[in-house]
Tab-separated table of C-alpha atoms in Angstrom:
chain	number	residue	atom	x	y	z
A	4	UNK	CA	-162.650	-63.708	71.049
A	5	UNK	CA	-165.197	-60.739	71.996
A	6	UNK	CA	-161.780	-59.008	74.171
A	7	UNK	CA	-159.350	-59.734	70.947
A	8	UNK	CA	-162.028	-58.405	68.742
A	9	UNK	CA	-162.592	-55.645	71.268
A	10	UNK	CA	-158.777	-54.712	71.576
A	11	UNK	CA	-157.814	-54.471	67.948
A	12	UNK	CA	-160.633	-51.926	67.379
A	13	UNK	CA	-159.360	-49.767	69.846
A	14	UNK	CA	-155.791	-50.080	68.923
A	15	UNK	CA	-157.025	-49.254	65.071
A	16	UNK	CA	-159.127	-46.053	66.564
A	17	UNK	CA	-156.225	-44.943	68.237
A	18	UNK	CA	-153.688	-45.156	65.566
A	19	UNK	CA	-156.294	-43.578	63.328
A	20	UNK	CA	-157.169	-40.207	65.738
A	21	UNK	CA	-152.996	-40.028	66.671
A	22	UNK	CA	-149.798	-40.232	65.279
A	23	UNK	CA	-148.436	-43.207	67.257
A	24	UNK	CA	-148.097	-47.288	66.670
A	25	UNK	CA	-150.087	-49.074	69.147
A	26	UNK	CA	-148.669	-52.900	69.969
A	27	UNK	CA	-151.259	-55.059	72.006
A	28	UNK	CA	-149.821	-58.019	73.884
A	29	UNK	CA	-150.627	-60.675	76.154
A	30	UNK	CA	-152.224	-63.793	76.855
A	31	UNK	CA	-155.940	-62.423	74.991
A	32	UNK	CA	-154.162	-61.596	71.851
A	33	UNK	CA	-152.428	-64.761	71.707
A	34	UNK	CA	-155.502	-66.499	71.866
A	35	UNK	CA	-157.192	-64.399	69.542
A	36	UNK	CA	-154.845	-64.498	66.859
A	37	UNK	CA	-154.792	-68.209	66.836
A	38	UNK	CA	-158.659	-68.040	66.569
A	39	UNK	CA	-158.527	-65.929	63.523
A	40	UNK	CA	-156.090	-68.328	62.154
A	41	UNK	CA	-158.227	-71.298	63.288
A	42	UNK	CA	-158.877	-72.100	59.930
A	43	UNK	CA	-155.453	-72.174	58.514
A	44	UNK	CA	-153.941	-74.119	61.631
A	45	UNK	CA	-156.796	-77.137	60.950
A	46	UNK	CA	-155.627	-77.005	57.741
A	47	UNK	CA	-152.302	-77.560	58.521
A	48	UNK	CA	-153.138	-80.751	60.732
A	49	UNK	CA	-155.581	-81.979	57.801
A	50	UNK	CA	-152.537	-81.728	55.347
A	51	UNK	CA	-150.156	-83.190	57.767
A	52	UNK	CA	-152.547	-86.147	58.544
A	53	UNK	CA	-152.666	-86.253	54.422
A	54	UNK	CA	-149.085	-86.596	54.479
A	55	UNK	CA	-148.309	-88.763	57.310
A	56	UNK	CA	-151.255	-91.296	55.466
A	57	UNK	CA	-149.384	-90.786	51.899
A	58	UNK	CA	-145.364	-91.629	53.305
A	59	UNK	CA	-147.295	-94.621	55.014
A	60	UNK	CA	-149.087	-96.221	52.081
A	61	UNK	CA	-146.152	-95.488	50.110
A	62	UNK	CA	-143.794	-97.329	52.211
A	63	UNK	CA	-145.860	-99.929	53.123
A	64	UNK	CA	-148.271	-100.386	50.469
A	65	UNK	CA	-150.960	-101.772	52.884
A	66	UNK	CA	-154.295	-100.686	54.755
A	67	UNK	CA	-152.395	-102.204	58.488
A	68	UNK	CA	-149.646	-100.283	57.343
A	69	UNK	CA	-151.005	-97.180	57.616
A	70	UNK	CA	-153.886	-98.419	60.388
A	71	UNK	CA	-151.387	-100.004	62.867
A	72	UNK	CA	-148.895	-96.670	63.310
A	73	UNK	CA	-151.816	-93.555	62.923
A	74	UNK	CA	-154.141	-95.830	65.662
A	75	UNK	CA	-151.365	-95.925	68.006
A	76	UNK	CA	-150.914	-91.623	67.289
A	77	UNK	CA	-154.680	-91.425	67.969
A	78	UNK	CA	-154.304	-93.435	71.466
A	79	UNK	CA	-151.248	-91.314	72.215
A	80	UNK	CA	-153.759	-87.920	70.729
A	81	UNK	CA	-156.736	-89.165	73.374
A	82	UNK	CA	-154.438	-90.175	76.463
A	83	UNK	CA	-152.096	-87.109	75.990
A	84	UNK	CA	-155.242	-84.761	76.026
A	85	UNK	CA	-157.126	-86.647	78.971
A	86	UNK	CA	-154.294	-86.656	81.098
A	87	UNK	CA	-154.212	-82.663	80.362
A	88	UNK	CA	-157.953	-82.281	81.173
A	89	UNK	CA	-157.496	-84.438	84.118
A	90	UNK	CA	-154.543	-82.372	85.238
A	91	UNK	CA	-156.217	-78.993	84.887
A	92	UNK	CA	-154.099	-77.792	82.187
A	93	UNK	CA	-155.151	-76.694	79.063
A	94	UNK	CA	-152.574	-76.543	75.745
A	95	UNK	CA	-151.214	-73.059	75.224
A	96	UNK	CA	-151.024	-72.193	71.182
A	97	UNK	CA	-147.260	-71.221	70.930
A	98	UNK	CA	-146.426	-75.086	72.029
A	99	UNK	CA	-149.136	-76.915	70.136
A	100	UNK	CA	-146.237	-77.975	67.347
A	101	UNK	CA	-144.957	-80.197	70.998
A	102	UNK	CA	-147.405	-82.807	71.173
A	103	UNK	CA	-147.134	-83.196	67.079
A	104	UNK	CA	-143.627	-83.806	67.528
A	105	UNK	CA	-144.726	-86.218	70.098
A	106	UNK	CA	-147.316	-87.867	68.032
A	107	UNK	CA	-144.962	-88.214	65.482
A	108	UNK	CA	-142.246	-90.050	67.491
A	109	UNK	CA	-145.283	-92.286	68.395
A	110	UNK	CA	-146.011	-93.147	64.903
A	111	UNK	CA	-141.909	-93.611	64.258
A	112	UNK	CA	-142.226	-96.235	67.065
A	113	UNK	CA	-144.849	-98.006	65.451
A	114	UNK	CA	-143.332	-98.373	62.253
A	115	UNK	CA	-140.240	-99.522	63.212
A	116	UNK	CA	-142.211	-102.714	64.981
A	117	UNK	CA	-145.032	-103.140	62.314
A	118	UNK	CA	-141.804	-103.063	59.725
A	119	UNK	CA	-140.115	-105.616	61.846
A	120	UNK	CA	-142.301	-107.624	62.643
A	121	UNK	CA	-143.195	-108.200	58.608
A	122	UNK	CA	-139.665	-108.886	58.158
A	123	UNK	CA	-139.598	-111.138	60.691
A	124	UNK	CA	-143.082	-112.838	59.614
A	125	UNK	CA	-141.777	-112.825	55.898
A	126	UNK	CA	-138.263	-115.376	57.104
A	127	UNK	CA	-140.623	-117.106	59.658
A	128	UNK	CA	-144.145	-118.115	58.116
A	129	UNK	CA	-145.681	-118.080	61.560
A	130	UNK	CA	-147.132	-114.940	63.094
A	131	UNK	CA	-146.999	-115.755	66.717
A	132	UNK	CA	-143.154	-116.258	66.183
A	133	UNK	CA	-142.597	-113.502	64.433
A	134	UNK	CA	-144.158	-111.285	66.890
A	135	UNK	CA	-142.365	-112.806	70.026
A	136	UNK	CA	-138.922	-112.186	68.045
A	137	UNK	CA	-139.668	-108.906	66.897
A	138	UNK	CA	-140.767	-107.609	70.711
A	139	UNK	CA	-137.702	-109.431	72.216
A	140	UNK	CA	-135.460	-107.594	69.447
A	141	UNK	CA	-137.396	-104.099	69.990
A	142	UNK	CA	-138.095	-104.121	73.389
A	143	UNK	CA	-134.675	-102.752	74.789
A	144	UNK	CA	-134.243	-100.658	72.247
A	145	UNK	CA	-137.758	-99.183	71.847
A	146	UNK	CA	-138.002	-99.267	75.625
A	147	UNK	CA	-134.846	-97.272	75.438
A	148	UNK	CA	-135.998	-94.663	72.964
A	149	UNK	CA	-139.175	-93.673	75.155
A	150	UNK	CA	-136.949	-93.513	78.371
A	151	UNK	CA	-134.638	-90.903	76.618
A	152	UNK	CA	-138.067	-89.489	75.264
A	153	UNK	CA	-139.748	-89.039	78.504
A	154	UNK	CA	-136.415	-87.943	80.520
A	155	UNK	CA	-136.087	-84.909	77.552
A	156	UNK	CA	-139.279	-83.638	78.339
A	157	UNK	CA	-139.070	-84.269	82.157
A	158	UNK	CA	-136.020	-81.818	81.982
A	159	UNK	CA	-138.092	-79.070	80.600
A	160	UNK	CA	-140.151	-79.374	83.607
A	161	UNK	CA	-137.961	-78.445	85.436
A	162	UNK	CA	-137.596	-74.999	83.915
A	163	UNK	CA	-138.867	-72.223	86.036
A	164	UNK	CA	-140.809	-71.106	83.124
A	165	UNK	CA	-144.339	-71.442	83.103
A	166	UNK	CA	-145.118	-72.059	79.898
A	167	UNK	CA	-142.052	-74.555	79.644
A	168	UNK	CA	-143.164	-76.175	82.918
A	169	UNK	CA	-146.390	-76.810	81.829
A	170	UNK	CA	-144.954	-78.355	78.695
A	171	UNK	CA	-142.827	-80.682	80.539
A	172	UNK	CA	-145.277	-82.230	82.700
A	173	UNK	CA	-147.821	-82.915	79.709
């Protein structure tokens, strides 16, 4: 923060005392700029948590049905950021929007079983039942879904990019 700070008061004294345009880049700038924005980006995840709990009362018009999928995006939220602590990496702000996406396919899975599984407990009566048929109907499927999930972002490791190699791996 002190270097952004630090930079931008030079590049504003130099384009002051000279008749030039000064652009700054680079990994401090990046960061800085999405410290000054800190604000607006928590903001943005407040209103998109707003949002995601809104669609899911409105579709399901119950306190599991919102519970069930957003506990299941906060397990993802705490395992994808432990295993990128364990690993040593740390998330780089131009692919923060990744793990939403990810999240968000998380909570899509979970939906699609709480919804069948109330479908199925709504013909059946019985809740054990109901959850053995809707795993054995989801399981390929949903098991299929991931695999294509996990082999997408196991390509972008591959990339010699940094940034995009990074990415991949978390």
């Amino acid at each position: 923060g002190a270097l952004f700070k630090h930079l931008q008061a030079a590049k504003r004294e130099i384009e002051r005392d000279y008749p030039v345009a000064v652009f700054v880049a680079g990994q401090p700038l990046l960061f800085g700029w999405t410290y000054a924005f800190a604000t607006e980006i928590l903001l943005v995840f407040g209103l998109t948590l707003l949002v995601s709990v809104l669609l899911l009362w409105g579709y399901f018009r119950r306190v599991y049905g919102v519970f069930l999928p957003l506990s299941g995006a906060v397990v993802n939220v705490i395992w994808g950021l432990g295993f990128a602590a364990w690993a040593g990496y740390n998330l780089d702000p131009l692919v923060l929007v990744v793990p939403m996406l990810i999240t968000a396919r998380a909570i899509s899975h979970s939906v699609q079983f709480v919804e069948r599984f109330y479908e199925e407990y709504e013909a059946l009566g019985d809740k054990d039942e109901a959850c053995i048929r809707s795993m054995a109907e989801l399981l390929l499927p949903g098991s299929l879904g991931i695999l294509t999930d996990c082999l997408g972002l196991l390509t972008i490791a591959l990339a010699t990019i940094p940034v995009m190699h990074k990415l991949g791996i978390l």
